[in-house]
Amino acid sequence: MNRGLTEFGRFAEPTLYILVSLSDGPKHGYAIMTDVEAVTGDPLGPGTLYGALARLERRGMIEALEPEDRRRPYKLTALGATTLRTQLEGLAGFTRLGLARLGGNAR
Amino acid sequence: MSRLLRLYPRAWQARYGPELEDLVAHRPLGLSGSIDLIRGAMDAHRHPELVDPAAADRAAGLAAVSPERYEDLRVARRLGLASWLGAVPWIAGWVIAFNGPIVFDGDGGYRDGAAGAPFVLLAMALLAAGLIGQMIRISSRARAARVGALVAIVAGPVWGLGPWVLPLGIAALAGILVLALGAWRAGQWGVGAALAIVGPTLGGVAITGWALTAYGGDRLSVLNPMLLAVVAFTPIWLVVGATLLRLPALADPDGGADGLIGEVVSA
């Protein structure tokens, strides 16, 4: 069941970033961190990253793969992909609405 | 392992520790990263349900064990229960001692606490039993913890015979502190157990030092703050016992599908 990311509290935003990062293939923690930093411009702290990863793993939105040395890659599950799509579509609708209103005010 | 990673619960360290170490190795923490890691550790303690507790058992050497090792751990568990019981005579002995008859000598009055001495000795003997349980349970990798336990096993009961010999008491307390910190560093104890000993023990030492300094000449008034110190030391018996209580699963001698033939059981 898709319950969205709001239940993650302060981890809602980091979990969204992580899901987006994993949407093009499995990555380990350090790769996720650098990818998120490249996309958002802000580094994701290690405590926040693993707090979010633990929550996503617990909810079945990501899955841990076999470790490679000390690094363990994670991949998006079907539930994670559905959740991400729903979240992004909601944000897209929200963005369109905001921009439309902003455009109306500008006129 | 980064010292800050040790702030995480054992189950988290077991599950995510190597990954976090790798990450920290590639990206120095800095101040903001350190604060973020501390916040993460606090969050992990608030949400232990996020990680399979069996991971901590495996990390603490509590994976399924052989029948022989299981029997050893059951013995250690019983010794832990003895340590718990020791908290009673510890408190009772000092309460009795501090309410003993007032005796006067050339330096003024003092309480004759001889009636409490057997209770204190019993308490130290029961604590030593719990510490022997720690020696049985704690992995040989945790050398500092084992040395600390050994020092306390020897110094504690001897101090119980003569509680006025402060160096022996100090040696026993030092041994206990080394045990707690060593067991924590080796992943045998959680940070909560270690802090539950270190914090109150240091508090008790501080109270004792202050009381002896402030009331040293008044052998009657000094007893009130000393009773506080006695209470502060009591978690030692409780934590030494509590860390011996959990038993692992028993390994399947035939190597079953999951390697276990039972859940964690209570003796």
mmCIF file of C-alpha atoms in Angstrom:
data_model
loop_
_atom_site.group_PDB
_atom_site.id
_atom_site.type_symbol
_atom_site.label_atom_id
_atom_site.label_comp_id
_atom_site.label_asym_id
_atom_site.label_seq_id
_atom_site.Cartn_x
_atom_site.Cartn_y
_atom_site.Cartn_z
ATOM 1 C CA MET A 1 0.000 0.000 0.000
ATOM 2 C CA ASN A 2 1.307 3.420 -0.880
ATOM 3 C CA ARG A 3 1.213 5.543 2.241
ATOM 4 C CA GLY A 4 3.371 8.343 0.852
ATOM 5 C CA LEU A 5 6.370 9.829 2.577
ATOM 6 C CA THR A 6 4.667 12.144 5.051
ATOM 7 C CA GLU A 7 4.829 9.456 7.746
ATOM 8 C CA PHE A 8 8.618 9.807 7.733
ATOM 9 C CA GLY A 9 8.456 13.180 9.493
ATOM 10 C CA ARG A 10 11.767 15.022 9.252
ATOM 11 C CA PHE A 11 13.035 12.225 7.044
ATOM 12 C CA ALA A 12 10.362 12.831 4.376
ATOM 13 C CA GLU A 13 12.573 15.043 2.228
ATOM 14 C CA PRO A 14 15.727 12.883 2.508
ATOM 15 C CA THR A 15 13.713 9.767 1.666
ATOM 16 C CA LEU A 16 12.382 11.465 -1.462
ATOM 17 C CA TYR A 17 15.927 12.384 -2.501
ATOM 18 C CA ILE A 18 17.077 8.817 -1.909
ATOM 19 C CA LEU A 19 14.226 7.336 -3.932
ATOM 20 C CA VAL A 20 15.026 9.701 -6.788
ATOM 21 C CA SER A 21 18.691 8.772 -6.558
ATOM 22 C CA LEU A 22 17.894 5.058 -6.744
ATOM 23 C CA SER A 23 15.424 5.489 -9.587
ATOM 24 C CA ASP A 24 18.158 5.031 -12.205
ATOM 25 C CA GLY A 25 19.735 1.982 -10.598
ATOM 26 C CA PRO A 26 21.148 0.550 -7.365
ATOM 27 C CA LYS A 27 23.609 2.653 -5.367
ATOM 28 C CA HIS A 28 25.453 2.331 -2.062
ATOM 29 C CA GLY A 29 25.340 4.930 0.686
ATOM 30 C CA TYR A 30 28.277 7.039 -0.435
ATOM 31 C CA ALA A 31 27.060 7.094 -4.057
ATOM 32 C CA ILE A 32 23.595 8.160 -2.888
ATOM 33 C CA MET A 33 25.128 10.916 -0.792
ATOM 34 C CA THR A 34 27.196 12.329 -3.660
ATOM 35 C CA ASP A 35 24.300 11.990 -6.109
ATOM 36 C CA VAL A 36 21.910 13.844 -3.809
ATOM 37 C CA GLU A 37 24.506 16.550 -3.260
ATOM 38 C CA ALA A 38 24.968 16.918 -7.011
ATOM 39 C CA VAL A 39 21.214 17.206 -7.584
ATOM 40 C CA THR A 40 20.200 19.405 -4.654
ATOM 41 C CA GLY A 41 23.448 21.232 -3.908
ATOM 42 C CA ASP A 42 23.178 20.276 -0.241
ATOM 43 C CA PRO A 43 25.036 17.364 1.311
ATOM 44 C CA LEU A 44 22.994 14.714 3.073
ATOM 45 C CA GLY A 45 24.483 14.042 6.512
ATOM 46 C CA PRO A 46 25.433 10.425 7.293
ATOM 47 C CA GLY A 47 23.020 10.192 10.232
ATOM 48 C CA THR A 48 20.163 11.517 8.144
ATOM 49 C CA LEU A 49 21.070 9.305 5.191
ATOM 50 C CA TYR A 50 21.067 6.086 7.206
ATOM 51 C CA GLY A 51 18.032 7.102 9.262
ATOM 52 C CA ALA A 52 16.175 7.536 5.976
ATOM 53 C CA LEU A 53 17.590 4.335 4.456
ATOM 54 C CA ALA A 54 16.504 2.340 7.516
ATOM 55 C CA ARG A 55 12.979 3.711 7.256
ATOM 56 C CA LEU A 56 12.737 3.022 3.539
ATOM 57 C CA GLU A 57 14.083 -0.491 4.002
ATOM 58 C CA ARG A 58 11.697 -1.159 6.867
ATOM 59 C CA ARG A 59 8.725 0.000 4.749
ATOM 60 C CA GLY A 60 9.837 -2.166 1.852
ATOM 61 C CA MET A 61 10.449 0.756 -0.498
ATOM 62 C CA ILE A 62 14.098 -0.164 -1.015
ATOM 63 C CA GLU A 63 15.943 -3.425 -0.761
ATOM 64 C CA ALA A 64 19.502 -4.069 0.348
ATOM 65 C CA LEU A 65 21.605 -6.095 -2.068
ATOM 66 C CA GLU A 66 24.618 -8.250 -1.274
ATOM 67 C CA PRO A 67 27.423 -6.127 0.181
ATOM 68 C CA GLU A 68 30.498 -5.350 -1.893
ATOM 69 C CA ASP A 69 33.265 -5.175 0.697
ATOM 70 C CA ARG A 70 31.951 -2.652 3.248
ATOM 71 C CA ARG A 71 29.523 -1.098 0.773
ATOM 72 C CA ARG A 72 26.001 -2.393 0.450
ATOM 73 C CA PRO A 73 24.020 -1.248 -2.574
ATOM 74 C CA TYR A 74 20.301 -0.557 -2.328
ATOM 75 C CA LYS A 75 17.736 -0.835 -5.069
ATOM 76 C CA LEU A 76 14.247 0.548 -5.487
ATOM 77 C CA THR A 77 11.417 -1.950 -4.991
ATOM 78 C CA ALA A 78 8.122 -1.883 -6.891
ATOM 79 C CA LEU A 79 6.495 -0.242 -3.864
ATOM 80 C CA GLY A 80 9.270 2.333 -3.762
ATOM 81 C CA ALA A 81 8.866 3.107 -7.452
ATOM 82 C CA THR A 82 5.082 3.505 -7.078
ATOM 83 C CA THR A 83 5.526 5.729 -4.044
ATOM 84 C CA LEU A 84 8.084 7.862 -5.829
ATOM 85 C CA ARG A 85 5.895 8.224 -8.912
ATOM 86 C CA THR A 86 2.880 9.245 -6.821
ATOM 87 C CA GLN A 87 4.975 11.693 -4.846
ATOM 88 C CA LEU A 88 6.504 13.282 -7.932
ATOM 89 C CA GLU A 89 3.151 13.521 -9.726
ATOM 90 C CA GLY A 90 1.708 15.221 -6.658
ATOM 91 C CA LEU A 91 4.619 17.643 -6.592
ATOM 92 C CA ALA A 92 4.268 18.262 -10.337
ATOM 93 C CA GLY A 93 0.573 19.091 -9.923
ATOM 94 C CA PHE A 94 1.403 21.342 -7.015
ATOM 95 C CA THR A 95 4.124 23.042 -9.037
ATOM 96 C CA ARG A 96 1.780 23.610 -12.021
ATOM 97 C CA LEU A 97 -0.860 25.082 -9.726
ATOM 98 C CA GLY A 98 1.619 27.374 -8.001
ATOM 99 C CA LEU A 99 3.121 28.566 -11.272
ATOM 100 C CA ALA A 100 -0.321 29.149 -12.766
ATOM 101 C CA ARG A 101 -1.366 31.260 -9.811
ATOM 102 C CA LEU A 102 1.915 33.099 -9.837
ATOM 103 C CA GLY A 103 1.450 33.768 -13.567
ATOM 104 C CA GLY A 104 -2.101 35.050 -12.931
ATOM 105 C CA ASN A 105 -0.872 37.408 -10.232
ATOM 106 C CA ALA A 106 1.914 38.678 -12.458
ATOM 107 C CA ARG A 107 -0.601 39.767 -15.067
ATOM 108 C CA MET B 1 35.109 2.571 13.963
ATOM 109 C CA SER B 2 34.467 6.279 14.381
ATOM 110 C CA ARG B 3 33.807 7.028 18.018
ATOM 111 C CA LEU B 4 30.537 8.695 17.115
ATOM 112 C CA LEU B 5 29.308 5.518 15.455
ATOM 113 C CA ARG B 6 29.572 3.826 18.835
ATOM 114 C CA LEU B 7 26.758 6.057 20.016
ATOM 115 C CA TYR B 8 24.388 4.020 17.847
ATOM 116 C CA PRO B 9 22.549 1.029 19.326
ATOM 117 C CA ARG B 10 24.359 -2.245 18.850
ATOM 118 C CA ALA B 11 21.783 -3.486 16.362
ATOM 119 C CA TRP B 12 22.389 -0.410 14.213
ATOM 120 C CA GLN B 13 26.126 -0.773 14.477
ATOM 121 C CA ALA B 14 25.810 -4.367 13.387
ATOM 122 C CA ARG B 15 23.513 -3.602 10.465
ATOM 123 C CA TYR B 16 24.789 -0.268 9.180
ATOM 124 C CA GLY B 17 28.154 0.157 10.945
ATOM 125 C CA PRO B 18 30.438 -1.026 8.102
ATOM 126 C CA GLU B 19 28.551 1.108 5.564
ATOM 127 C CA LEU B 20 28.678 4.160 7.794
ATOM 128 C CA GLU B 21 32.375 3.575 8.427
ATOM 129 C CA ASP B 22 32.998 3.394 4.703
ATOM 130 C CA LEU B 23 31.044 6.558 4.148
ATOM 131 C CA VAL B 24 32.860 8.426 6.899
ATOM 132 C CA ALA B 25 36.193 7.178 5.527
ATOM 133 C CA HIS B 26 35.413 8.776 2.157
ATOM 134 C CA ARG B 27 33.815 11.936 3.481
ATOM 135 C CA PRO B 28 35.348 13.423 6.651
ATOM 136 C CA LEU B 29 32.531 14.338 8.981
ATOM 137 C CA GLY B 30 33.325 17.924 9.925
ATOM 138 C CA LEU B 31 31.245 19.685 12.543
ATOM 139 C CA SER B 32 27.899 19.532 10.749
ATOM 140 C CA GLY B 33 28.420 15.869 9.826
ATOM 141 C CA SER B 34 29.303 15.039 13.433
ATOM 142 C CA ILE B 35 26.182 16.783 14.702
ATOM 143 C CA ASP B 36 24.125 14.973 12.089
ATOM 144 C CA LEU B 37 25.601 11.638 13.177
ATOM 145 C CA ILE B 38 24.801 12.374 16.828
ATOM 146 C CA ARG B 39 21.227 13.264 15.861
ATOM 147 C CA GLY B 40 21.080 10.058 13.865
ATOM 148 C CA ALA B 41 22.247 8.051 16.887
ATOM 149 C CA MET B 42 19.596 9.665 19.085
ATOM 150 C CA ASP B 43 16.972 8.870 16.466
ATOM 151 C CA ALA B 44 18.199 5.286 16.266
ATOM 152 C CA HIS B 45 17.772 4.873 20.023
ATOM 153 C CA ARG B 46 14.241 6.278 19.771
ATOM 154 C CA HIS B 47 13.353 3.895 16.930
ATOM 155 C CA PRO B 48 14.988 0.550 17.652
ATOM 156 C CA GLU B 49 12.191 -1.140 15.713
ATOM 157 C CA LEU B 50 13.788 -0.015 12.452
ATOM 158 C CA VAL B 51 16.534 -2.620 12.743
ATOM 159 C CA ASP B 52 16.283 -6.338 13.353
ATOM 160 C CA PRO B 53 17.429 -6.881 16.964
ATOM 161 C CA ALA B 54 18.975 -10.209 15.960
ATOM 162 C CA ALA B 55 21.662 -8.153 14.234
ATOM 163 C CA ALA B 56 22.796 -6.923 17.642
ATOM 164 C CA ASP B 57 22.830 -10.456 18.985
ATOM 165 C CA ARG B 58 25.041 -11.551 16.142
ATOM 166 C CA ALA B 59 27.331 -8.573 16.727
ATOM 167 C CA ALA B 60 27.557 -9.336 20.445
ATOM 168 C CA GLY B 61 28.477 -12.920 19.813
ATOM 169 C CA LEU B 62 24.940 -13.972 20.611
ATOM 170 C CA ALA B 63 24.323 -15.761 17.392
ATOM 171 C CA ALA B 64 23.127 -19.292 17.866
ATOM 172 C CA VAL B 65 25.618 -21.027 20.126
ATOM 173 C CA SER B 66 26.710 -24.559 20.831
ATOM 174 C CA PRO B 67 25.028 -26.457 23.689
ATOM 175 C CA GLU B 68 28.238 -26.169 25.732
ATOM 176 C CA ARG B 69 28.420 -22.418 25.303
ATOM 177 C CA TYR B 70 24.717 -22.158 26.014
ATOM 178 C CA GLU B 71 25.188 -23.902 29.361
ATOM 179 C CA ASP B 72 28.029 -21.530 30.200
ATOM 180 C CA LEU B 73 25.799 -18.561 29.443
ATOM 181 C CA ARG B 74 23.045 -20.008 31.621
ATOM 182 C CA VAL B 75 25.527 -20.174 34.489
ATOM 183 C CA ALA B 76 26.526 -16.572 33.774
ATOM 184 C CA ARG B 77 22.849 -15.640 33.815
ATOM 185 C CA ARG B 78 22.405 -17.125 37.274
ATOM 186 C CA LEU B 79 25.452 -15.201 38.444
ATOM 187 C CA GLY B 80 23.800 -12.088 37.010
ATOM 188 C CA LEU B 81 20.730 -12.747 39.131
ATOM 189 C CA ALA B 82 23.037 -13.023 42.145
ATOM 190 C CA SER B 83 24.445 -9.616 41.273
ATOM 191 C CA TRP B 84 20.937 -8.184 41.242
ATOM 192 C CA LEU B 85 20.273 -9.636 44.681
ATOM 193 C CA GLY B 86 23.498 -8.007 45.880
ATOM 194 C CA ALA B 87 21.941 -4.548 45.541
ATOM 195 C CA VAL B 88 19.736 -5.330 48.561
ATOM 196 C CA PRO B 89 22.485 -6.030 51.137
ATOM 197 C CA TRP B 90 24.497 -3.180 49.634
ATOM 198 C CA ILE B 91 21.830 -0.636 50.558
ATOM 199 C CA ALA B 92 20.779 -2.429 53.737
ATOM 200 C CA GLY B 93 24.339 -2.738 55.026
ATOM 201 C CA TRP B 94 25.024 0.954 54.753
ATOM 202 C CA VAL B 95 21.653 1.971 56.178
ATOM 203 C CA ILE B 96 22.369 -0.276 59.167
ATOM 204 C CA ALA B 97 25.916 1.056 59.469
ATOM 205 C CA PHE B 98 24.823 4.678 59.264
ATOM 206 C CA ASN B 99 22.276 4.084 62.014
ATOM 207 C CA GLY B 100 24.627 2.273 64.339
ATOM 208 C CA PRO B 101 25.150 3.388 67.935
ATOM 209 C CA ILE B 102 27.015 6.646 68.420
ATOM 210 C CA VAL B 103 30.375 6.086 70.030
ATOM 211 C CA PHE B 104 32.637 8.792 71.403
ATOM 212 C CA ASP B 105 36.388 8.751 71.382
ATOM 213 C CA GLY B 106 39.081 11.366 71.705
ATOM 214 C CA ASP B 107 38.184 12.882 68.293
ATOM 215 C CA GLY B 108 34.453 13.174 68.981
ATOM 216 C CA GLY B 109 31.484 10.983 68.062
ATOM 217 C CA TYR B 110 30.994 8.489 65.250
ATOM 218 C CA ARG B 111 28.551 5.743 64.293
ATOM 219 C CA ASP B 112 29.693 2.218 65.000
ATOM 220 C CA GLY B 113 28.702 0.563 61.715
ATOM 221 C CA ALA B 114 30.013 -2.916 62.505
ATOM 222 C CA ALA B 115 26.517 -4.407 62.292
ATOM 223 C CA GLY B 116 26.314 -3.432 58.622
ATOM 224 C CA ALA B 117 29.687 -4.870 57.663
ATOM 225 C CA PRO B 118 28.486 -8.446 56.939
ATOM 226 C CA PHE B 119 25.844 -7.072 54.584
ATOM 227 C CA VAL B 120 28.389 -4.985 52.686
ATOM 228 C CA LEU B 121 30.685 -7.990 52.432
ATOM 229 C CA LEU B 122 27.791 -10.105 51.136
ATOM 230 C CA ALA B 123 26.959 -7.407 48.586
ATOM 231 C CA MET B 124 30.543 -7.371 47.337
ATOM 232 C CA ALA B 125 30.617 -11.161 47.127
ATOM 233 C CA LEU B 126 27.416 -11.180 45.074
ATOM 234 C CA LEU B 127 28.812 -8.467 42.823
ATOM 235 C CA ALA B 128 31.942 -10.568 42.363
ATOM 236 C CA ALA B 129 29.665 -13.437 41.316
ATOM 237 C CA GLY B 130 28.112 -11.217 38.664
ATOM 238 C CA LEU B 131 31.567 -10.149 37.528
ATOM 239 C CA ILE B 132 32.597 -13.776 37.183
ATOM 240 C CA GLY B 133 29.502 -14.121 34.990
ATOM 241 C CA GLN B 134 30.847 -11.257 32.889
ATOM 242 C CA MET B 135 34.165 -13.077 32.548
ATOM 243 C CA ILE B 136 32.262 -16.090 31.263
ATOM 244 C CA ARG B 137 30.112 -14.120 28.864
ATOM 245 C CA ILE B 138 32.338 -11.397 27.504
ATOM 246 C CA SER B 139 34.302 -12.327 24.424
ATOM 247 C CA SER B 140 38.035 -12.833 24.767
ATOM 248 C CA ARG B 141 38.393 -9.990 22.230
ATOM 249 C CA ALA B 142 37.258 -7.544 24.940
ATOM 250 C CA ARG B 143 40.536 -7.772 26.846
ATOM 251 C CA ALA B 144 40.244 -4.443 28.655
ATOM 252 C CA ALA B 145 36.769 -5.333 29.904
ATOM 253 C CA ARG B 146 37.968 -8.690 31.187
ATOM 254 C CA VAL B 147 40.960 -7.138 32.952
ATOM 255 C CA GLY B 148 38.637 -4.580 34.565
ATOM 256 C CA ALA B 149 36.274 -7.314 35.723
ATOM 257 C CA LEU B 150 39.171 -9.333 37.133
ATOM 258 C CA VAL B 151 40.500 -6.351 39.104
ATOM 259 C CA ALA B 152 37.038 -5.728 40.543
ATOM 260 C CA ILE B 153 36.537 -9.419 41.369
ATOM 261 C CA VAL B 154 39.680 -9.353 43.497
ATOM 262 C CA ALA B 155 39.514 -5.835 44.946
ATOM 263 C CA GLY B 156 35.765 -5.708 45.635
ATOM 264 C CA PRO B 157 35.374 -8.505 48.194
ATOM 265 C CA VAL B 158 38.682 -7.592 49.879
ATOM 266 C CA TRP B 159 37.415 -4.034 50.222
ATOM 267 C CA GLY B 160 34.185 -5.515 51.640
ATOM 268 C CA LEU B 161 36.262 -6.927 54.494
ATOM 269 C CA GLY B 162 37.551 -3.464 55.339
ATOM 270 C CA PRO B 163 35.438 -0.716 53.770
ATOM 271 C CA TRP B 164 37.602 1.938 55.392
ATOM 272 C CA VAL B 165 40.542 0.972 53.147
ATOM 273 C CA LEU B 166 39.772 3.442 50.384
ATOM 274 C CA PRO B 167 42.478 2.380 47.854
ATOM 275 C CA LEU B 168 40.831 -1.043 47.569
ATOM 276 C CA GLY B 169 37.445 0.558 46.946
ATOM 277 C CA ILE B 170 38.979 2.847 44.351
ATOM 278 C CA ALA B 171 40.612 -0.131 42.623
ATOM 279 C CA ALA B 172 37.283 -1.969 42.539
ATOM 280 C CA LEU B 173 35.492 1.063 41.100
ATOM 281 C CA ALA B 174 38.226 1.585 38.520
ATOM 282 C CA GLY B 175 37.875 -2.048 37.498
ATOM 283 C CA ILE B 176 34.126 -1.624 37.109
ATOM 284 C CA LEU B 177 34.585 1.488 34.966
ATOM 285 C CA VAL B 178 37.130 -0.278 32.751
ATOM 286 C CA LEU B 179 34.736 -3.212 32.422
ATOM 287 C CA ALA B 180 31.868 -0.937 31.354
ATOM 288 C CA LEU B 181 33.881 1.109 28.873
ATOM 289 C CA GLY B 182 35.784 -1.900 27.547
ATOM 290 C CA ALA B 183 32.628 -3.945 27.043
ATOM 291 C CA TRP B 184 31.017 -1.023 25.259
ATOM 292 C CA ARG B 185 34.029 -0.466 22.996
ATOM 293 C CA ALA B 186 34.080 -4.136 22.105
ATOM 294 C CA GLY B 187 30.380 -4.081 21.259
ATOM 295 C CA GLN B 188 29.500 -6.429 24.111
ATOM 296 C CA TRP B 189 27.448 -3.864 26.001
ATOM 297 C CA GLY B 190 25.168 -1.192 24.648
ATOM 298 C CA VAL B 191 25.951 2.451 25.257
ATOM 299 C CA GLY B 192 22.996 2.631 27.670
ATOM 300 C CA ALA B 193 24.427 -0.079 29.935
ATOM 301 C CA ALA B 194 27.870 1.514 29.919
ATOM 302 C CA LEU B 195 26.482 4.957 30.708
ATOM 303 C CA ALA B 196 24.257 3.511 33.440
ATOM 304 C CA ILE B 197 27.413 2.445 35.240
ATOM 305 C CA VAL B 198 29.838 5.220 34.328
ATOM 306 C CA GLY B 199 27.492 8.123 35.071
ATOM 307 C CA PRO B 200 26.274 7.119 38.538
ATOM 308 C CA THR B 201 29.685 5.753 39.527
ATOM 309 C CA LEU B 202 31.441 9.004 38.703
ATOM 310 C CA GLY B 203 28.609 10.806 40.475
ATOM 311 C CA GLY B 204 29.120 8.628 43.550
ATOM 312 C CA VAL B 205 32.864 9.273 43.505
ATOM 313 C CA ALA B 206 32.233 13.021 43.230
ATOM 314 C CA ILE B 207 29.778 12.952 46.132
ATOM 315 C CA THR B 208 32.212 10.917 48.231
ATOM 316 C CA GLY B 209 35.070 13.299 47.492
ATOM 317 C CA TRP B 210 32.973 16.317 48.268
ATOM 318 C CA ALA B 211 31.578 14.809 51.477
ATOM 319 C CA LEU B 212 34.987 13.830 52.806
ATOM 320 C CA THR B 213 36.337 17.272 51.975
ATOM 321 C CA ALA B 214 33.418 19.235 53.366
ATOM 322 C CA TYR B 215 32.586 17.088 56.403
ATOM 323 C CA GLY B 216 35.755 15.092 56.899
ATOM 324 C CA GLY B 217 36.179 16.328 60.446
ATOM 325 C CA ASP B 218 32.575 15.686 61.384
ATOM 326 C CA ARG B 219 32.141 11.923 61.341
ATOM 327 C CA LEU B 220 28.404 12.142 62.020
ATOM 328 C CA SER B 221 27.336 14.791 59.492
ATOM 329 C CA VAL B 222 29.340 13.152 56.705
ATOM 330 C CA LEU B 223 27.010 10.164 56.754
ATOM 331 C CA ASN B 224 24.097 11.955 55.059
ATOM 332 C CA PRO B 225 25.887 12.747 51.792
ATOM 333 C CA MET B 226 27.637 9.362 51.981
ATOM 334 C CA LEU B 227 24.251 7.654 51.860
ATOM 335 C CA LEU B 228 23.631 9.476 48.577
ATOM 336 C CA ALA B 229 26.917 8.105 47.268
ATOM 337 C CA VAL B 230 25.886 4.591 48.312
ATOM 338 C CA VAL B 231 22.674 4.951 46.306
ATOM 339 C CA ALA B 232 24.646 6.308 43.333
ATOM 340 C CA PHE B 233 26.816 3.182 43.262
ATOM 341 C CA THR B 234 23.833 0.803 43.309
ATOM 342 C CA PRO B 235 23.354 0.664 39.489
ATOM 343 C CA ILE B 236 26.629 -1.274 39.335
ATOM 344 C CA TRP B 237 24.924 -4.380 40.756
ATOM 345 C CA LEU B 238 21.873 -3.927 38.554
ATOM 346 C CA VAL B 239 23.689 -3.339 35.270
ATOM 347 C CA VAL B 240 26.232 -6.118 35.818
ATOM 348 C CA GLY B 241 23.259 -8.429 36.361
ATOM 349 C CA ALA B 242 21.088 -7.087 33.564
ATOM 350 C CA THR B 243 23.774 -7.514 30.918
ATOM 351 C CA LEU B 244 23.919 -11.231 31.694
ATOM 352 C CA LEU B 245 20.231 -12.001 31.382
ATOM 353 C CA ARG B 246 19.615 -12.440 27.653
ATOM 354 C CA LEU B 247 20.315 -15.869 26.319
ATOM 355 C CA PRO B 248 21.010 -16.658 22.677
ATOM 356 C CA ALA B 249 19.378 -19.286 20.550
ATOM 357 C CA LEU B 250 20.786 -22.778 20.558
ATOM 358 C CA ALA B 251 22.586 -23.879 17.421
ATOM 359 C CA ASP B 252 21.219 -26.880 15.622
ATOM 360 C CA PRO B 253 23.935 -29.539 15.854
ATOM 361 C CA ASP B 254 22.704 -30.987 12.549
ATOM 362 C CA GLY B 255 22.882 -27.580 10.830
ATOM 363 C CA GLY B 256 19.222 -27.062 10.038
ATOM 364 C CA ALA B 257 17.906 -24.697 7.425
ATOM 365 C CA ASP B 258 18.169 -21.663 9.644
ATOM 366 C CA GLY B 259 20.729 -23.029 12.047
ATOM 367 C CA LEU B 260 18.398 -22.598 15.007
ATOM 368 C CA ILE B 261 16.258 -24.958 16.949
ATOM 369 C CA GLY B 262 14.744 -22.459 19.298
ATOM 370 C CA GLU B 263 14.017 -18.839 19.970
ATOM 371 C CA VAL B 264 15.692 -16.870 22.708
ATOM 372 C CA VAL B 265 14.657 -18.637 25.860
ATOM 373 C CA SER B 266 14.549 -17.883 29.515
ATOM 374 C CA ALA B 267 16.240 -20.134 31.982
#
